[in-house]
XYZ file of C-alpha atoms in Angstrom:
266
model
C 92.899 83.521 107.672
C 93.130 85.141 111.216
C 96.295 86.861 111.138
C 96.339 91.030 110.838
C 97.530 92.635 107.905
C 101.054 94.152 107.805
C 100.019 98.089 106.862
C 103.012 99.318 104.610
C 100.903 101.454 102.362
C 97.411 103.381 102.176
C 95.081 104.372 99.543
C 94.727 108.297 98.595
C 91.811 108.637 95.863
C 89.729 111.205 94.523
C 86.140 108.774 94.688
C 86.464 104.958 95.767
C 85.177 102.116 92.965
C 87.001 102.920 90.230
C 90.403 103.421 92.319
C 89.975 100.223 94.518
C 89.346 98.215 91.398
C 92.786 99.599 90.092
C 94.265 98.813 93.166
C 92.643 95.230 93.380
C 93.866 94.494 89.754
C 97.068 95.530 91.146
C 97.713 92.979 93.800
C 95.655 90.321 92.438
C 98.192 88.404 90.919
C 100.052 87.690 94.298
C 96.718 86.581 96.013
C 94.463 83.232 96.281
C 91.468 84.286 97.949
C 89.058 86.996 99.060
C 86.728 87.011 101.845
C 83.646 89.295 101.597
C 81.963 90.735 104.613
C 78.471 90.973 103.281
C 75.704 93.461 105.005
C 71.986 92.490 103.284
C 70.059 94.732 105.380
C 71.496 97.775 102.860
C 69.490 95.353 100.281
C 66.545 97.526 101.177
C 68.273 100.779 101.080
C 67.742 103.631 98.663
C 68.870 104.765 96.211
C 71.062 101.301 94.527
C 69.808 98.344 96.928
C 67.988 96.968 94.508
C 70.851 96.966 92.026
C 73.160 95.395 95.029
C 70.233 92.737 95.392
C 70.130 91.798 91.552
C 74.077 91.220 91.803
C 73.760 89.747 95.306
C 71.511 87.142 93.841
C 73.404 86.235 91.028
C 77.048 86.141 92.915
C 76.080 84.321 96.155
C 75.091 80.808 94.941
C 78.914 80.539 94.090
C 80.444 82.063 96.915
C 81.344 79.741 100.434
C 79.677 80.872 103.400
C 82.701 81.097 106.163
C 81.306 79.765 109.751
C 82.119 81.599 112.758
C 84.080 84.585 110.440
C 80.823 86.722 110.962
C 81.721 90.207 112.097
C 79.889 93.900 113.002
C 76.285 92.285 111.494
C 78.076 91.293 108.173
C 78.275 87.692 106.836
C 81.222 86.297 105.561
C 81.870 84.638 102.173
C 85.066 83.662 100.203
C 86.097 83.237 96.713
C 88.898 82.117 94.862
C 91.047 85.187 93.106
C 92.703 82.457 90.766
C 89.762 81.753 88.601
C 88.327 83.855 86.423
C 84.890 83.545 87.657
C 85.948 84.251 91.105
C 87.680 87.596 90.058
C 84.632 88.364 87.913
C 82.427 88.161 90.949
C 84.893 89.939 92.907
C 85.020 92.734 90.600
C 81.035 92.715 90.017
C 80.878 92.930 93.868
C 83.829 96.187 94.322
C 81.485 98.241 91.229
C 78.600 98.281 93.976
C 80.621 100.208 96.190
C 80.093 103.414 93.876
C 76.486 103.384 95.057
C 75.334 105.049 98.433
C 73.878 101.164 99.392
C 76.337 99.633 97.811
C 79.669 100.827 99.713
C 77.608 99.780 102.954
C 76.602 96.430 101.280
C 80.040 95.299 100.796
C 80.749 96.386 103.864
C 84.322 94.857 104.017
C 86.935 92.857 101.343
C 89.598 91.076 102.395
C 92.438 89.603 99.907
C 94.752 86.594 101.354
C 97.987 85.210 99.860
C 97.133 81.759 100.923
C 96.443 82.525 104.842
C 98.555 85.726 104.832
C 96.700 88.717 104.482
C 97.649 91.215 101.514
C 94.790 94.109 101.745
C 91.780 95.262 104.009
C 89.059 97.319 102.465
C 86.471 99.811 104.313
C 84.426 100.767 100.745
C 82.091 103.093 103.227
C 85.279 104.926 104.805
C 87.136 104.746 101.275
C 89.337 102.616 103.019
C 92.125 100.509 101.499
C 95.201 99.035 103.201
C 97.772 96.880 101.773
C 101.235 94.820 102.773
C 103.835 95.488 100.241
C 106.001 92.756 101.598
C 103.859 89.833 99.996
C 104.020 92.002 96.795
C 106.932 90.795 95.122
C 108.318 93.680 92.333
C 104.940 94.957 91.966
C 104.869 97.098 95.136
C 108.018 98.132 97.500
C 108.073 98.943 100.680
C 108.991 102.762 100.947
C 107.319 103.396 97.287
C 104.514 105.950 96.324
C 102.738 104.355 93.701
C 100.569 106.195 91.199
C 97.142 104.302 89.687
C 97.459 104.669 86.021
C 94.258 106.526 84.637
C 92.918 107.543 88.159
C 93.002 110.563 90.878
C 94.747 108.034 93.424
C 97.986 106.893 94.747
C 99.272 104.375 97.198
C 101.007 106.042 100.017
C 103.498 104.227 102.290
C 101.898 104.735 106.171
C 105.383 104.809 107.913
C 106.272 108.415 109.215
C 108.739 109.799 106.524
C 109.342 113.258 108.980
C 108.869 113.994 112.441
C 110.512 117.171 114.294
C 109.630 119.640 116.880
C 109.660 123.017 116.276
C 107.698 126.270 117.604
C 106.615 124.365 120.539
C 104.552 121.961 118.123
C 105.619 118.068 117.149
C 105.099 117.768 113.269
C 105.363 114.641 111.608
C 104.572 113.509 108.098
C 103.464 109.833 107.681
C 100.954 108.364 105.107
C 99.515 110.921 103.037
C 98.774 113.450 105.531
C 100.632 116.320 107.820
C 100.257 116.052 111.523
C 100.564 118.753 113.937
C 100.541 118.000 117.922
C 100.896 120.117 120.775
C 103.449 119.313 122.774
C 102.039 117.389 125.710
C 100.039 115.701 123.155
C 96.467 116.997 123.922
C 95.702 117.426 120.729
C 96.423 116.665 117.015
C 95.387 117.888 113.548
C 96.149 116.041 110.290
C 95.516 117.400 107.043
C 95.536 115.614 104.103
C 98.147 116.297 101.646
C 96.467 115.831 98.300
C 94.646 119.200 99.438
C 97.577 121.021 99.339
C 98.246 123.526 96.302
C 101.592 125.183 96.803
C 104.476 124.817 99.030
C 107.088 127.637 98.610
C 110.399 128.243 100.589
C 110.230 130.579 103.525
C 112.654 133.604 103.182
C 114.799 131.886 105.200
C 114.742 128.615 102.901
C 114.394 126.632 106.506
C 110.374 126.398 106.519
C 107.516 126.097 103.924
C 104.778 128.407 103.121
C 101.678 126.248 102.107
C 98.278 127.096 100.135
C 95.289 124.238 100.798
C 92.338 123.693 98.573
C 89.611 125.057 97.894
C 91.010 127.792 96.554
C 87.913 128.899 95.057
C 84.760 129.032 96.040
C 80.938 130.029 94.280
C 80.102 133.645 94.657
C 76.868 132.996 95.914
C 74.907 131.703 99.202
C 76.030 128.171 98.812
C 79.721 129.575 98.573
C 79.770 131.806 101.004
C 77.833 129.280 103.401
C 80.968 126.622 102.517
C 83.110 129.716 102.607
C 82.225 130.363 106.824
C 81.980 126.531 107.239
C 85.362 125.451 106.264
C 87.162 128.669 107.917
C 85.563 127.309 111.061
C 86.630 123.735 110.740
C 89.414 123.331 108.044
C 92.444 125.378 109.330
C 95.672 123.820 108.085
C 98.603 125.767 108.447
C 99.670 127.725 105.965
C 103.358 128.286 107.686
C 105.446 125.341 108.458
C 108.547 125.479 110.378
C 111.092 122.911 109.517
C 114.076 123.825 111.691
C 116.793 123.586 108.462
C 116.899 124.008 105.365
C 117.979 120.793 104.417
C 114.782 119.472 106.009
C 112.297 121.871 104.036
C 114.038 120.603 101.153
C 113.030 117.410 101.019
C 109.525 117.721 102.857
C 108.877 119.907 99.995
C 110.211 116.980 97.828
C 108.140 114.008 99.567
C 105.116 115.943 99.149
C 106.146 116.725 95.128
C 106.462 113.176 95.238
C 102.733 112.597 96.590
C 101.277 114.636 94.541
C 102.723 113.780 91.224
C 101.713 110.342 92.072
C 98.001 111.388 92.870
C 97.303 113.408 89.735
C 100.364 114.778 88.249
C 100.375 118.061 90.087
C 103.038 120.850 90.611
C 103.307 122.461 93.398
């Protein structure tokens, strides 16, 4: 179990634990083993360390220690994903990632198909990546996949569009729009799930974009948040696409992501 994951998809989600659980349910039939990297130092962390300890004390006797596989101060354990008890233990641990301590206690989760890695997750980064080539017809390479009942979707990691316009390189890869200076010294990326509107420019060769948050509270906190967002979060409001065909295709791709994510219409 030492080969690298071929990352074809990544998870975009509003929260994490429930969405991660839904992804695991989706891929579990194609897996045989879960490897869990556990950080027991988090068991003393408030506010949910005690809950992690209770769950861990019940589960640990049923897991197998993996010699010489520890990393980053965590301890590696495995459990089968082909048995009901193994799956129950896995989902019990995933449920802990909804907590502050739990997201660090369950430091890393890997799912395998025999020796081939299928999925990797780092919960405290809200990160889930998987290899769709090992999943048969469940998730196809290049396919955007919505998760039923969740504000979330699986997005292909590949670069879908890349072009140069107005002295910058533009790229849509995974669930992000990235803008780079031509000298490569500065790149800024913006999650497409924050996009609220995208309409064609007057000449049809670009897109006019609007991003969240649209509304902030009209009080002292809202004004501070607004000032902070203005300074730190400055996604482009105009995106030159070079051609009308590219503008149409880019907008359609954005719409497909948002439709899978939460059913939103641009």
